Tab-separated table of C-alpha atoms in Angstrom:
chain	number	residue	atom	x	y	z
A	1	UNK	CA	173.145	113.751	115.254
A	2	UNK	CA	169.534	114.526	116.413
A	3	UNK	CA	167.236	112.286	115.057
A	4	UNK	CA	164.229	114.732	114.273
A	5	UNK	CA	161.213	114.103	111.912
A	6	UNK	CA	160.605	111.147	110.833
A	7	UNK	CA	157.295	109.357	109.465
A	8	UNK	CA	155.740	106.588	111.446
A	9	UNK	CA	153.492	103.832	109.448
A	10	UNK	CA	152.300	100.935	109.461
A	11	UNK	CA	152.455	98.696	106.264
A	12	UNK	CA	150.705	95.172	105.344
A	13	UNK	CA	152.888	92.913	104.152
A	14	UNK	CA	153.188	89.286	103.950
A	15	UNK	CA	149.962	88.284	105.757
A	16	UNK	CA	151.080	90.737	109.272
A	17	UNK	CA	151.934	94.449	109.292
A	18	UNK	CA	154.697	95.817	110.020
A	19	UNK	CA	155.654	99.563	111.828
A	20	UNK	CA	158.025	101.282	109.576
A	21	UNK	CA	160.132	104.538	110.395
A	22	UNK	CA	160.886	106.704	106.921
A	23	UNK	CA	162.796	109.902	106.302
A	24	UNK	CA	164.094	111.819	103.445
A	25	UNK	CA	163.923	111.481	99.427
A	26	UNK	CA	165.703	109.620	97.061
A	27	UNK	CA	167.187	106.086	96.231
A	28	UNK	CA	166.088	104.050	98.776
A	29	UNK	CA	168.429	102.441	101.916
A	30	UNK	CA	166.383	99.534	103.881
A	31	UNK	CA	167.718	99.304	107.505
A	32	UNK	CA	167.498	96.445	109.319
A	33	UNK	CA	167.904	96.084	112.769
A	34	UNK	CA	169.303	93.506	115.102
A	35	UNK	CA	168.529	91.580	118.934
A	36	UNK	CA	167.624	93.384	120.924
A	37	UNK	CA	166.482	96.533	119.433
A	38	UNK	CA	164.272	97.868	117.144
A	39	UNK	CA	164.152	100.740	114.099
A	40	UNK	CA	165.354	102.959	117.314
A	41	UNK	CA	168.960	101.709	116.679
A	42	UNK	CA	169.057	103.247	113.437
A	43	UNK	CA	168.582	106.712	114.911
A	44	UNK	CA	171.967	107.847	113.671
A	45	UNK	CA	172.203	106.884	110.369
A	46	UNK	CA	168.544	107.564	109.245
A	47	UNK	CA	169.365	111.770	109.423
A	48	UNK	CA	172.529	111.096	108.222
A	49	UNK	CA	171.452	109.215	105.012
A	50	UNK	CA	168.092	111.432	104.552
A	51	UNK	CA	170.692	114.651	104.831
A	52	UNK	CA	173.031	113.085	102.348
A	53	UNK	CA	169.830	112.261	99.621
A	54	UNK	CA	168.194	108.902	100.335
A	55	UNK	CA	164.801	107.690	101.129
A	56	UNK	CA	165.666	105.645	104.417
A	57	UNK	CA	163.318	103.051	105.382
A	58	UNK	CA	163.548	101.272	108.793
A	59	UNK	CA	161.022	98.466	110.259
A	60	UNK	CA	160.598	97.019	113.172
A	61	UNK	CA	160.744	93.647	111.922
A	62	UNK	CA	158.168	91.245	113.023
A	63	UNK	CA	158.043	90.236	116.776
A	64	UNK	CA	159.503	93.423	117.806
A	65	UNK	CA	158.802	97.285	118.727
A	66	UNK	CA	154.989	98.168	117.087
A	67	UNK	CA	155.001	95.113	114.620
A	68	UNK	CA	152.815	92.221	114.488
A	69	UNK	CA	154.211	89.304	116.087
A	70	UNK	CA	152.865	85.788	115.545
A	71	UNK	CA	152.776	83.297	118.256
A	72	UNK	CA	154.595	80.347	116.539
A	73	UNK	CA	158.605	80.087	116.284
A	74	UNK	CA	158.180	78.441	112.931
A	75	UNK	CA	156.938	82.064	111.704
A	76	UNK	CA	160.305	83.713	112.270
A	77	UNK	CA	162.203	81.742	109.427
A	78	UNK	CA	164.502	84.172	107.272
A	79	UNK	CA	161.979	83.050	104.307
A	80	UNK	CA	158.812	84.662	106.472
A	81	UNK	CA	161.389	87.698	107.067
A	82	UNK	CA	162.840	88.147	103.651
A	83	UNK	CA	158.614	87.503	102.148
A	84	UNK	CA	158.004	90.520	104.510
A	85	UNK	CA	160.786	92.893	103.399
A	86	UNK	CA	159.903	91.814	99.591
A	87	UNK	CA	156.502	92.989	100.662
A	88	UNK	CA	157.876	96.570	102.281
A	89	UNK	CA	160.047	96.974	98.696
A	90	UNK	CA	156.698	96.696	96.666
A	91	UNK	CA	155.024	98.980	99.071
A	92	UNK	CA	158.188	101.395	98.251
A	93	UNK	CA	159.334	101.070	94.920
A	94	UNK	CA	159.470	102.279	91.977
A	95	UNK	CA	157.464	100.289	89.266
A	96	UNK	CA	158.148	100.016	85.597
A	97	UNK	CA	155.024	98.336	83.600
A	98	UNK	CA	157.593	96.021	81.154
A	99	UNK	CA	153.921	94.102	79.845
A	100	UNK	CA	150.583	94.050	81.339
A	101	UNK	CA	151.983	90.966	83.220
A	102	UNK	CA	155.662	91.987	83.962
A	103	UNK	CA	156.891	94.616	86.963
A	104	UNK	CA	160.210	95.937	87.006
A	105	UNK	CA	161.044	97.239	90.401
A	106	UNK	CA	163.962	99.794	91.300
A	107	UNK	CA	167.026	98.080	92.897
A	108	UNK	CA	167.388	99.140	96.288
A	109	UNK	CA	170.497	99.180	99.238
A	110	UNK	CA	170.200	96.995	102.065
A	111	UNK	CA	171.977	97.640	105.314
A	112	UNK	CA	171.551	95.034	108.399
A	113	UNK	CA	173.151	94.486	111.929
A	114	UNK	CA	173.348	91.362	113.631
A	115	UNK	CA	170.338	89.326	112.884
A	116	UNK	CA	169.166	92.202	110.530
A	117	UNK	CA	172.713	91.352	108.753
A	118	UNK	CA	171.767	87.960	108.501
A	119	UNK	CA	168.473	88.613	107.074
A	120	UNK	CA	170.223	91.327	104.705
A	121	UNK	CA	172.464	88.393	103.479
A	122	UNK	CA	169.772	85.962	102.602
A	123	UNK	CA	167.581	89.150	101.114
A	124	UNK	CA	170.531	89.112	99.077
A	125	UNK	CA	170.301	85.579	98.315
A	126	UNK	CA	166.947	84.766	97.810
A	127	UNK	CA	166.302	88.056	95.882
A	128	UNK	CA	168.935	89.539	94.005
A	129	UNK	CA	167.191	91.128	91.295
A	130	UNK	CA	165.747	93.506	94.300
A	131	UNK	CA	169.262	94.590	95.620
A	132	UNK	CA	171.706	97.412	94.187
A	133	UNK	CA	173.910	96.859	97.263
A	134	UNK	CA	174.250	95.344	100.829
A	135	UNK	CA	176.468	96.351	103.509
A	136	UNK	CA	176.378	94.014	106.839
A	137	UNK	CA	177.784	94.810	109.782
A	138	UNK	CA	178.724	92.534	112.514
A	139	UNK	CA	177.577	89.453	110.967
A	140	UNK	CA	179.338	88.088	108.088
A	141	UNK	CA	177.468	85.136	105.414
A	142	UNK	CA	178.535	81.817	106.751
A	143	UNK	CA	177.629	79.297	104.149
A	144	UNK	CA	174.789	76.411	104.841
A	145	UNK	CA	176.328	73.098	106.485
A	146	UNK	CA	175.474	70.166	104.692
A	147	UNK	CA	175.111	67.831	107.574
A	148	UNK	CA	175.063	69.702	110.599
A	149	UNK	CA	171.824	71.741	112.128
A	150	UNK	CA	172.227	74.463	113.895
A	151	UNK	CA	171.691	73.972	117.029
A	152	UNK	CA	173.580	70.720	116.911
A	153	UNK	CA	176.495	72.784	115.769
A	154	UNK	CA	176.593	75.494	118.851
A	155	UNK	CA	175.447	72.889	121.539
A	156	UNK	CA	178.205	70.490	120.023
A	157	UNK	CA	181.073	72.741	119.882
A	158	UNK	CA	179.972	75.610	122.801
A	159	UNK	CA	177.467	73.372	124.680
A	160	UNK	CA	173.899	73.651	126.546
A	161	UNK	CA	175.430	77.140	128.421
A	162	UNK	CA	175.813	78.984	125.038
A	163	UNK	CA	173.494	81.647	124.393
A	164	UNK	CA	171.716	80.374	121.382
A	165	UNK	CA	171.340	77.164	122.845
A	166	UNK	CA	169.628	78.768	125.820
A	167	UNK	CA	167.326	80.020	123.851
A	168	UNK	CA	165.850	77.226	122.602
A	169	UNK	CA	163.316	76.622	125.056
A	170	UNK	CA	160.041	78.128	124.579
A	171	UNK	CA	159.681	80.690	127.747
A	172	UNK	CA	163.318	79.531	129.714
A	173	UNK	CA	165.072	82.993	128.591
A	174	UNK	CA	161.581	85.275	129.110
A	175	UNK	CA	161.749	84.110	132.829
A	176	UNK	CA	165.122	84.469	133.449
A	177	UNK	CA	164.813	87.881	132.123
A	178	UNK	CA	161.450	89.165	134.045
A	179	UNK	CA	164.165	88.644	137.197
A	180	UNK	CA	165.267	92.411	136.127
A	181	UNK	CA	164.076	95.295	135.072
A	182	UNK	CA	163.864	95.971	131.070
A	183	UNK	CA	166.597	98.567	131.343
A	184	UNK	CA	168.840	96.714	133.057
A	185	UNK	CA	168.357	93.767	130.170
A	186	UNK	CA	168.959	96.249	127.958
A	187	UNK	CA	172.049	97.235	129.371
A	188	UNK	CA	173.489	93.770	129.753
A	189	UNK	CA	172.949	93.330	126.170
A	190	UNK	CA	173.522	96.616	124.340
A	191	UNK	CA	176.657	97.849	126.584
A	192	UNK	CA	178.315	93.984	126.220
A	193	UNK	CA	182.046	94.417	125.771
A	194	UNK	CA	183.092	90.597	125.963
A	195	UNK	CA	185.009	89.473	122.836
A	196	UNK	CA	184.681	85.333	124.040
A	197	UNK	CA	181.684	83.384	122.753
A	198	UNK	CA	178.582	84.208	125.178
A	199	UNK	CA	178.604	81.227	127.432
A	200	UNK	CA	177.576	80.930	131.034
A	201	UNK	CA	178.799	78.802	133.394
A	202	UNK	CA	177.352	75.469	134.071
A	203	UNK	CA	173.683	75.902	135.625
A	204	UNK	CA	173.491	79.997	135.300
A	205	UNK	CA	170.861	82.124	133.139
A	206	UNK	CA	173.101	83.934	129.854
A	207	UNK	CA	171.519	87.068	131.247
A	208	UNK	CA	172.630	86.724	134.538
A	209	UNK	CA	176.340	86.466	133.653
A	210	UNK	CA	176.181	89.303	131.649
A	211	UNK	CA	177.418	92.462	133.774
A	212	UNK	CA	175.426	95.367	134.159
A	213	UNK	CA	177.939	98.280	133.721
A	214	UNK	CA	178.119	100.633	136.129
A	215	UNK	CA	179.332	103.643	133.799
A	216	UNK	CA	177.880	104.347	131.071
A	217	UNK	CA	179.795	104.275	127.569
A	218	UNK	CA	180.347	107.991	125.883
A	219	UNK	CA	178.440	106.402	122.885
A	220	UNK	CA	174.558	106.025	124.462
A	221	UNK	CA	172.716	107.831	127.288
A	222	UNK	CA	170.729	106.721	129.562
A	223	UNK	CA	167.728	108.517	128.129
A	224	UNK	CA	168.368	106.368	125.197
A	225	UNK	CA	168.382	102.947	127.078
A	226	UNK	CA	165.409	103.790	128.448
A	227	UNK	CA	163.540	104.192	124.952
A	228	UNK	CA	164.742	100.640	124.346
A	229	UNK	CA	163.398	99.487	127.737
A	230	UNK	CA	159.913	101.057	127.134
A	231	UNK	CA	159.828	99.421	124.007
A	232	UNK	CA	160.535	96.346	124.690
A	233	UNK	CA	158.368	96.614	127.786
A	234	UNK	CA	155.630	97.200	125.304
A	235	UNK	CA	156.152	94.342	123.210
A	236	UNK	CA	158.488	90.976	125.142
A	237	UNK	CA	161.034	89.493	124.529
A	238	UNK	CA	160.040	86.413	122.796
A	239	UNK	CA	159.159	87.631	119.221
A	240	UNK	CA	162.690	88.193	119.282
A	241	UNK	CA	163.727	84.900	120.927
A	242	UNK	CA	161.736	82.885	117.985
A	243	UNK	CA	164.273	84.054	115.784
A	244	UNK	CA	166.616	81.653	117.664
A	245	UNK	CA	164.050	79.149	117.987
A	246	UNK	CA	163.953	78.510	113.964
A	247	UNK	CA	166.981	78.456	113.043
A	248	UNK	CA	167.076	74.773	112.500
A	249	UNK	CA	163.752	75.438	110.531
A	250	UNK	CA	165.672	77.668	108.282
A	251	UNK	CA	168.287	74.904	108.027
A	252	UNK	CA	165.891	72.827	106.780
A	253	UNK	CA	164.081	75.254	104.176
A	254	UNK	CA	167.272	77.034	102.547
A	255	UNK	CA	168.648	73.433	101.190
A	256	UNK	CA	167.482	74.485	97.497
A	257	UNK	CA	170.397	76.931	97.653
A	258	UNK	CA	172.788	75.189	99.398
A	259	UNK	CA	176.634	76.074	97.792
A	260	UNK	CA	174.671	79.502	96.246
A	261	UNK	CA	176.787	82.895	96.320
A	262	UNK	CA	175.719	86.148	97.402
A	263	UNK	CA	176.548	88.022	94.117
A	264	UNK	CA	174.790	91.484	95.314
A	265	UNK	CA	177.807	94.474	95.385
A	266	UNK	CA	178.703	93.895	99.703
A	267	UNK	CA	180.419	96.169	102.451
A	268	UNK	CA	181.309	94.061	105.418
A	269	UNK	CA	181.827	95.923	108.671
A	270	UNK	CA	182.915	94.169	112.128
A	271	UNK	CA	184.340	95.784	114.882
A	272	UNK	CA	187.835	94.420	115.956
A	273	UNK	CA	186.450	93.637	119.319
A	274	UNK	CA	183.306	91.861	117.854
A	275	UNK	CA	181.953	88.902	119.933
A	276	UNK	CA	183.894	86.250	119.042
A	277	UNK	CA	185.855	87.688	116.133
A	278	UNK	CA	189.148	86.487	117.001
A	279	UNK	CA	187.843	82.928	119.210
A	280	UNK	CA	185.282	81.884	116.484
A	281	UNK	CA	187.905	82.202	114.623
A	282	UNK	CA	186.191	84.873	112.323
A	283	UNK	CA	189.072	87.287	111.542
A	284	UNK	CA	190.744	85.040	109.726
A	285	UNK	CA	187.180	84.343	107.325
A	286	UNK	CA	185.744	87.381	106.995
A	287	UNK	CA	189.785	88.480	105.745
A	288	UNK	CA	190.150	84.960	103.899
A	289	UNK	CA	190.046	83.671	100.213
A	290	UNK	CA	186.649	81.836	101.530
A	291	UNK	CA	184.307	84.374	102.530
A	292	UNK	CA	185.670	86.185	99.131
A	293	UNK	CA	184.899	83.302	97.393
A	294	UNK	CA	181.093	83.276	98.636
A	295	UNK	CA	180.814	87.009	98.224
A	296	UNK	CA	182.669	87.522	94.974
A	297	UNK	CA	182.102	91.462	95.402
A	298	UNK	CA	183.135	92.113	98.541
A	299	UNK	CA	184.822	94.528	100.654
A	300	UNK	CA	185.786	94.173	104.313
A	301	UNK	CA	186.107	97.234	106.837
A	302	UNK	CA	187.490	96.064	110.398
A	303	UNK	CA	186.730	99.509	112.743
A	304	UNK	CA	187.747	99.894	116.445
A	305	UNK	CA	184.888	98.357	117.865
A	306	UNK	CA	182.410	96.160	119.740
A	307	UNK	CA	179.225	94.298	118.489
A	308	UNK	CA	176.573	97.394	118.718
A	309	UNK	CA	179.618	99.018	116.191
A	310	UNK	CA	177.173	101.119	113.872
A	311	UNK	CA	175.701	103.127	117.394
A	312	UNK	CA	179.271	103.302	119.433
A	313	UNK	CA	181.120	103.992	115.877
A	314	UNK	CA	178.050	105.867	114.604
A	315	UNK	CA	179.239	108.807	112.530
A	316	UNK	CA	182.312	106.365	111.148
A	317	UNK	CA	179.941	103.677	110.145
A	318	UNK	CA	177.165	106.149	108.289
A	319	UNK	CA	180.394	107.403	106.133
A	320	UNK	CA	181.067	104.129	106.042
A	321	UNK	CA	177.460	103.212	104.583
A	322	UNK	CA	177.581	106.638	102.734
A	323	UNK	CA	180.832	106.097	100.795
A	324	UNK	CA	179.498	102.521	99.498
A	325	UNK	CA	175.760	104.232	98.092
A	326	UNK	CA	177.954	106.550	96.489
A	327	UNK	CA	179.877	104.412	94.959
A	328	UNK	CA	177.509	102.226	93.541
A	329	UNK	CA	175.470	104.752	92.473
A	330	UNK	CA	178.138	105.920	90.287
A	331	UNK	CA	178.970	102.812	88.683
């Protein structure tokens, strides 16, 4: 589905601004990308929800694409994020004057993908009196360890070769990554088809075990992969990369809801080839009586699939998204 108009803006929020991509009229669906990509990865779904009668909204959120990004890795925790996205739903919404001192906002729908779905889940449970709906694809909510960090966690049980622990270090994955050009990177990342946690063997770069395919998939041209090159050309890789770096940051900060539930109405959607669905062991959550238990309201929707589902699967997944608005809309 061609993309075609869409309104380009930049909005202050939360101390930084951030570039936001809007189209169509109506209730209002916030999409939030993932790594590595920008609003640009929503380029199905935003015609296909503005056709079907919603007011899509979709940032680049900060450290990527035409939003700020601020030096520090401790400015990337999913309290900064979710502060920002508050900020973009004020911006946005609806407002109902209750008193002179009370504003009743509009509930909106959240959709996120990969980090974006992570961020969408803690949207969800930080603010729920914001949220109508949520729908996350690719990542499900994994609940707060009481002891463990992080980073302990992966290095401990997938060790110093694991992606996320490679990350870690200020600048290590930047270099490793100038080695190629920025479509290439994006290639090794957006075409990945490996279903086994993303470790490299002992003393190689993530990003040089990743293959660089040498077809491309029927899903994504190359004109396309080079829009996410340019981009990211534009603005580096390590806004991005900070993400990583405070995660045990957010470990730290989210203790007050440690043992909360995400009580928000929720669509999970994984592909059945998602990274590490079956090794992590994730199948068996995301279809279990504890990921239910966490997200009372929940509904799970395994496609045919790999991580980048809502792009290969693109028309599937906007029915998919389209179905659940309805739905809630009704009720």
């Amino acid at each position: 589905m061609e993309l075609g108009e869409v309104n380009h803006q930049r909005i202050k929020t939360n101390g930084i601004w951030l570039h936001v991509v809007e189209k169509g009229s109506g209730p209002l669906v916030l999409l939030l990308h993932g790594f590595p990509e920008f609003w640009y990865s929503w380029r199905h779904q935003i015609t296909f929800l503005a056709n079907h009668g919603y007011h899509v909204v979709a940032p680049d959120l900060r450290g990527y694409g035409d939003s700020d990004s601020p030096l520090s890795p401790n400015s990337y925790t999913l309290l900064h994020v979710v502060g920002d996205l508050v900020g973009l739903l004020d911006y946005f919404g609806e407002q109902q004057i209750v008193t002179d001192l009370v504003l009743i906002f509009e509930k909106v729908f959240v959709v996120g993908h990969d980090w974006g779905a992570n961020i969408a889940w803690h949207l969800s449970l930080f603010r729920p009196d914001r949220l109508k709906g949520l729908i996350a694809i690719s990542v499900p909510y994994f609940p707060r360890d009481p002891v463990a960090k992080p980073i302990d966690f992966f290095r401990g049980n997938f060790g110093d070769e694991f992606y996320i622990s490679q990350f870690q270090e200020p600048g290590r994955a930047e270099r490793a990554f100038a080695r190629y050009d920025y479509l290439t990177v994006m290639k090794k990342f957006l075409l990945i088809n490996k279903t086994d946690p993303l470790i490299a063997p002992s003393g190689m770069e993530i990003i040089d075990y990743l293959q660089t395919p040498a077809v491309l998939p029927p899903w994504i041209t190359e004109e396309e992969l080079q829009v996410y090159a340019d981009k990211f050309e534009e603005s580096g890789f390590t806004g991005p990369l900070n993400y990583y770096r405070a995660m045990d940051l957010n470990w730290e900060l989210s203790a007050p809801w440690q043992g909360a539930k995400v009580t928000v109405p929720t669509k999970h959607i994984v592909g059945d080839k998602e990274i590490g669905f079956d090794a992590y062991g994730t199948r068996e959550y995301v279809q279990g009586d504890t990921f239910k238990g966490l997200v009372p309201d929940l509904e799970v929707v395994i496609l045919e699939g790999h991580h980048f589902i809502h792009e290969e699967r693109a028309h599937e997944v906007s029915q998919e998204i389209l179905t659940f608005l309805q739905k809630l809309s009704v009720d």
